[in-house]
Amino acid sequence: MKIAFFETEEWEKKYLEKALADYQLVFNNKPLTGETASDVIDCDVLSTFIYSSLKGDVLAHFPNLKLIATRSTGYDHIDLDYCKKNSVTVCNVPTYGVNTIAEHTFALILALTRKLIPSIDRTRRGNFVLDGLRGSELAGKTLGVIGFGHIGKRVAELATAFQMNAIVYTRHPDVSYPNSHVRFVDLPTILRESDIVSLHVPLTAETKHLLNKDNIRLMKKGSVLINTARGAIVETEAILWALEQGILSGVGLDVLEEECALKEERALLTREFLATCDLKTQLLNHVLLTKENVIITPHNAFNSEEALQEILSTTVKNIEAWQAGKPQNTVGV
Ligand code: NAD
């Protein structure tokens, strides 16, 4: 069986060669197009990221094609109708980096509650004075988790390990959720009762400005806001207003409202994304960056070795499961 990988980096090639040693593998670091297709037209399996074109006109080059294993969550770069008509199975990587993002959420929380950035800044300058560096404990505090999917659940689990109470606002509350420290509430209640609010919903028409100038005033005086989901879920002006009013005492953001239309995080590490989207300028334009009690990371929450490795190991498992006649993570069927 011949597998053609596109959009691969050198480290990915090494991993895949080892993991799929029994198969004939061909690698191309460029995206799949009508031109790059010509070298591998006899392949049985294609594996790409999102910058490859897997529309009918390109796929028609591959008479033996039986499986597309995209190394992404999204699959709108793939012509699913063509695949259905031509009996090509398509599978994806439904989720990756759940621990990575949940841990980054707590990195932001702890950096704010233990005043880590000013503490480190100060000692680097040889100043060991404690004035203004008093922090607060997480134990006994309430964490409000908005969105209870893969990441929100893991954040709530970590919260209970810190002996926090977790309250959750999500679209479909799971009332049978087996953790008595987790309670499902409505949006106004989560804003009123939480010491820390952390966002884990996708950005949709419904969640755009879910937290806004009207409802941010409900938040507890001195509370902390964390956003590792998508910038536009919170109205930026509302954050600035709440900081000025002392409603928010700290804000930790991995995402900002003006980031380019980003489909999934792995794209941030590609040449193609960087060529079209100047994240640095957008970050620098932001007023929030000048605030001392706001910490911002450059949309880096997903970026761990383990998360990127998970994409590859899921892809390998997808190929092996399909080869064994038990396809997994299939889409468009
Ligand atoms: P998920 O799909 O597993 O969970 C989303 C949750 O939000 C679900 O519980 C869903 O019911 C809930 N939800 C959806 N719409 C809602 C609404 N209108 N009101 C209330 N709840 C609603 O997603 P996930 O894997 O947990 O990821 C969450 C988000 O995190 C992603 O959509 C993505 O934007 C973001 N993310 C960020 C990074 C990063 O590096 N910063 C990395 C990965 C994901």
XYZ file of C-alpha atoms and ligand atoms in Angstrom:
377
model
C 0.000 0.000 0.000
C 1.363 3.410 -0.965
C 0.700 6.428 1.263
C 1.462 9.969 0.076
C 1.960 12.619 2.766
C 1.812 16.311 1.879
C 2.655 19.410 3.969
C 5.035 17.427 6.200
C 7.949 18.799 8.217
C 11.195 16.853 8.726
C 10.345 15.729 12.309
C 6.930 14.479 11.163
C 8.542 12.490 8.347
C 10.860 10.744 10.825
C 7.963 9.795 13.125
C 5.762 8.539 10.280
C 8.587 6.479 8.698
C 9.035 4.656 11.998
C 5.328 4.271 12.819
C 4.315 3.084 9.338
C 7.454 1.081 8.485
C 5.454 -1.666 6.713
C 4.066 0.675 4.070
C 5.505 2.477 1.082
C 5.600 6.169 2.079
C 6.177 9.234 -0.072
C 6.622 12.734 1.422
C 6.231 16.205 -0.004
C 6.653 19.297 2.198
C 4.374 21.295 -0.135
C 0.560 21.218 -0.254
C -1.173 18.847 -2.673
C -2.170 20.567 -5.935
C -2.758 19.429 -9.514
C 1.031 19.769 -10.076
C 2.348 18.083 -6.903
C -0.147 15.237 -7.464
C 1.678 14.019 -10.576
C 4.497 12.228 -8.665
C 2.179 10.021 -6.612
C -0.867 9.294 -8.774
C -0.655 5.575 -7.933
C -1.074 6.069 -4.152
C -3.844 4.353 -2.147
C -3.878 6.798 0.768
C -3.441 10.579 0.933
C -2.625 12.469 4.127
C -2.473 16.281 4.120
C -3.059 19.365 6.269
C -5.586 22.109 5.399
C -3.650 23.969 2.693
C -3.902 21.066 0.228
C -6.625 21.029 -2.368
C -8.630 17.828 -2.166
C -11.357 18.917 -4.559
C -12.735 16.581 -7.253
C -10.467 17.877 -10.068
C -7.309 17.088 -8.028
C -8.615 13.828 -6.556
C -9.455 12.610 -10.068
C -5.655 12.203 -10.584
C -5.671 9.246 -8.150
C -7.393 6.157 -9.636
C -6.342 3.901 -6.667
C -7.290 6.326 -3.899
C -9.215 4.658 -1.052
C -8.488 6.758 2.047
C -7.863 10.415 2.911
C -6.450 10.856 6.427
C -6.403 14.609 7.011
C -4.072 15.718 9.814
C -6.558 18.380 10.877
C -9.844 18.670 12.737
C -11.518 20.628 9.934
C -12.278 18.937 6.610
C -13.759 21.668 4.439
C -10.695 21.431 2.137
C -11.982 17.975 1.095
C -14.670 17.311 -1.524
C -16.812 14.897 0.501
C -19.327 14.399 -2.344
C -16.531 13.240 -4.659
C -15.255 10.907 -1.926
C -18.695 9.421 -1.335
C -19.305 8.834 -5.051
C -15.869 7.234 -5.485
C -15.890 5.155 -2.253
C -13.005 7.083 -0.680
C -13.082 6.978 3.142
C -12.224 10.271 4.869
C -11.036 10.545 8.472
C -9.826 13.429 10.627
C -8.252 14.236 14.019
C -11.345 15.245 16.026
C -9.451 16.750 18.934
C -5.893 17.216 20.172
C -4.084 18.955 22.964
C -6.884 18.860 25.533
C -4.392 18.664 28.439
C -2.138 21.189 26.731
C -4.820 23.875 26.548
C -6.251 23.119 29.985
C -2.756 23.363 31.484
C -2.129 26.651 29.669
C -5.393 27.940 31.149
C -4.023 27.201 34.625
C -0.643 28.697 33.700
C -2.484 31.976 33.000
C -4.599 31.673 36.167
C -1.610 30.992 38.428
C 0.526 33.669 36.760
C -2.183 36.207 37.638
C -3.175 34.987 41.100
C 0.469 34.591 42.249
C 1.684 37.762 40.484
C 4.323 35.709 38.716
C 5.214 38.176 35.940
C 5.998 41.173 38.210
C 7.758 38.831 40.693
C 10.078 37.493 38.001
C 10.594 40.947 36.436
C 11.597 42.295 39.815
C 14.094 39.576 40.767
C 15.683 39.764 37.297
C 16.468 43.369 38.128
C 18.025 42.311 41.443
C 15.051 43.565 43.491
C 13.776 41.078 46.082
C 11.224 43.364 47.823
C 7.747 41.823 48.305
C 5.658 45.040 48.173
C 2.651 44.618 45.901
C 3.347 40.938 45.236
C 0.771 39.413 47.601
C -1.266 36.800 45.748
C -4.305 34.677 46.532
C -5.009 30.940 46.805
C -7.153 28.957 44.409
C -8.389 26.475 47.053
C -11.953 27.306 48.093
C -12.487 29.733 45.180
C -15.056 29.275 42.432
C -14.028 28.727 38.834
C -16.705 29.441 36.224
C -16.219 27.280 33.131
C -18.104 28.468 30.045
C -18.366 25.602 27.532
C -18.106 22.037 28.804
C -16.592 20.137 25.875
C -13.202 18.430 25.686
C -11.217 21.354 27.110
C -13.798 22.811 29.517
C -14.205 19.382 31.180
C -10.451 19.015 31.697
C -10.241 22.553 33.116
C -13.020 21.704 35.608
C -11.141 18.513 36.588
C -7.953 20.481 37.218
C -9.958 23.020 39.229
C -11.231 20.322 41.563
C -7.653 19.052 42.006
C -6.860 22.584 43.264
C -9.830 22.190 45.674
C -11.806 24.827 43.792
C -15.548 24.663 43.181
C -16.389 24.528 39.506
C -19.594 25.976 38.109
C -20.394 25.423 34.465
C -22.463 27.192 31.841
C -22.790 25.172 28.649
C -25.331 24.579 25.912
C -26.293 21.027 26.926
C -25.641 20.571 30.666
C -24.726 17.007 31.592
C -26.718 16.667 34.803
C -25.410 13.127 35.338
C -21.795 14.390 35.344
C -20.183 12.349 38.129
C -18.285 15.050 40.018
C -20.115 16.617 42.933
C -17.783 19.637 42.863
C -19.157 20.580 39.413
C -22.522 22.398 39.243
C -24.403 23.530 36.120
C -25.812 27.077 36.188
C -27.024 29.778 33.780
C -24.834 32.534 32.340
C -25.808 35.350 34.752
C -25.182 33.026 37.731
C -21.733 32.000 36.506
C -20.782 35.659 36.053
C -22.133 36.648 39.493
C -20.635 33.739 41.480
C -17.223 33.049 39.906
C -13.910 34.319 41.236
C -12.377 33.264 37.924
C -14.231 32.824 34.621
C -12.624 30.734 31.864
C -13.999 30.493 28.320
C -14.094 27.219 26.362
C -16.874 27.634 23.768
C -16.269 27.756 20.003
C -16.690 31.074 18.192
C -20.064 31.020 16.433
C -22.681 33.660 15.580
C -24.261 32.768 18.922
C -21.100 33.059 21.045
C -19.697 36.227 19.429
C -19.520 38.783 22.290
C -21.082 36.259 24.677
C -19.370 38.370 27.317
C -20.107 42.004 26.526
C -20.583 45.517 27.911
C -24.080 44.639 29.141
C -23.334 41.468 31.082
C -19.703 41.970 32.198
C -21.056 44.263 34.920
C -22.571 41.144 36.542
C -19.099 39.737 37.256
C -17.844 39.672 40.830
C -15.808 42.708 41.868
C -12.097 41.802 41.596
C -12.636 38.646 39.554
C -10.307 37.237 36.892
C -11.125 36.487 33.253
C -9.278 33.882 31.174
C -9.797 33.387 27.438
C -8.003 30.598 25.593
C -10.917 29.967 23.184
C -11.382 32.727 20.566
C -10.903 36.488 21.007
C -14.255 37.578 19.634
C -16.178 35.649 22.301
C -15.488 38.673 24.533
C -16.053 42.285 23.500
C -12.625 43.914 23.944
C -14.130 47.235 25.012
C -15.987 45.420 27.787
C -12.693 44.033 29.146
C -11.132 47.498 29.221
C -14.208 48.967 30.899
C -14.346 46.185 33.531
C -10.629 46.651 34.311
C -11.127 50.394 34.773
C -14.115 49.781 37.072
C -12.182 47.262 39.199
C -14.670 44.541 38.245
C -11.785 42.598 36.739
C -8.580 42.475 38.761
C -6.740 40.400 36.189
C -7.134 39.132 32.644
C -5.259 36.283 30.936
C -5.680 35.999 27.188
C -4.232 33.558 24.676
C -6.511 34.927 21.956
C -7.474 38.423 20.810
C -10.467 39.750 18.959
C -8.648 40.917 15.817
C -6.786 37.727 14.970
C -7.136 36.590 11.351
C -9.901 34.122 10.553
C -8.253 31.060 12.022
C -9.791 27.654 11.580
C -7.514 25.593 13.725
C -4.435 26.146 15.803
C -2.008 23.836 13.966
C -2.241 26.318 11.055
C -0.418 28.905 13.197
C 2.801 26.924 12.755
C 2.665 26.863 8.951
C 4.401 29.049 6.369
C 1.063 29.459 4.558
C -0.675 31.049 7.559
C 2.244 33.336 8.387
C 2.366 34.536 4.769
C -1.229 35.774 4.942
C -1.642 36.848 8.559
C 0.620 39.159 10.505
C -0.278 38.190 14.059
C 2.520 40.214 15.603
C 1.290 43.537 14.257
C -2.227 42.733 15.346
C -1.043 41.894 18.843
C 1.033 45.061 19.072
C -1.920 47.202 18.026
C -3.803 46.136 21.088
C -4.443 48.530 23.978
C -4.724 45.627 26.375
C -1.018 44.920 26.033
C -0.227 48.079 27.952
C -2.173 47.046 31.061
C -0.154 45.643 33.941
C -2.859 43.289 35.183
C -3.413 41.811 31.713
C -1.207 38.996 30.476
C -1.301 37.874 26.874
C 0.242 34.832 25.217
C 0.511 34.756 21.404
C -2.148 32.102 20.673
C 0.243 29.499 21.961
C -2.006 27.430 24.238
C -2.098 24.497 21.778
C 1.641 24.511 21.148
C 3.132 21.558 23.016
C 5.180 18.657 21.695
C 2.529 16.277 22.988
C -0.352 18.025 21.184
C 1.445 17.999 17.829
C 2.491 14.402 18.388
C -1.161 13.518 19.080
C -2.124 14.702 15.579
C 0.378 12.277 14.063
C -0.406 9.347 16.331
C -4.157 9.745 15.674
C -3.433 9.867 11.923
C -1.370 6.662 12.148
C -4.173 4.984 14.143
C -6.727 6.207 11.567
C -4.720 4.601 8.737
C -4.165 1.352 10.654
C -7.816 1.089 11.741
C -8.987 1.604 8.151
C -6.448 -0.975 6.908
C -7.803 -3.447 9.496
C -11.329 -2.888 8.133
C -12.499 -0.876 11.156
C -12.279 2.771 10.076
C -12.356 5.342 12.892
C -12.862 9.116 13.067
C -14.626 9.015 9.705
C -16.392 12.129 8.424
C -19.013 12.735 5.749
C -20.582 9.265 5.873
P -15.764 21.240 22.150
O -16.540 21.315 20.883
O -15.364 19.922 22.676
O -16.598 21.988 23.310
C -17.299 23.189 23.122
C -18.352 23.324 24.222
O -19.023 24.566 24.051
C -19.445 22.240 24.162
O -19.719 21.815 25.487
C -20.652 22.968 23.588
O -21.897 22.439 23.994
C -20.440 24.362 24.166
N -21.133 25.412 23.410
C -21.161 25.598 22.079
N -21.915 26.675 21.759
C -22.381 27.164 22.940
C -23.219 28.259 23.289
N -23.725 29.050 22.359
N -23.487 28.472 24.595
C -22.987 27.661 25.550
N -22.182 26.601 25.282
C -21.884 26.360 24.002
O -14.509 22.186 21.941
P -13.112 22.120 22.716
O -12.229 21.115 22.057
O -13.365 22.024 24.175
O -12.512 23.560 22.341
C -13.139 24.751 22.763
C -12.576 25.919 21.957
O -11.215 26.145 22.336
C -12.469 25.642 20.448
O -13.686 25.909 19.796
C -11.371 26.572 20.000
O -11.920 27.803 19.583
C -10.575 26.812 21.273
N -9.193 26.294 21.153
C -8.179 27.149 21.413
C -6.875 26.701 21.340
C -5.699 27.618 21.625
O -4.570 27.277 21.280
N -5.922 28.754 22.246
C -6.620 25.364 20.957
C -7.699 24.506 20.715
C -8.995 24.975 20.825
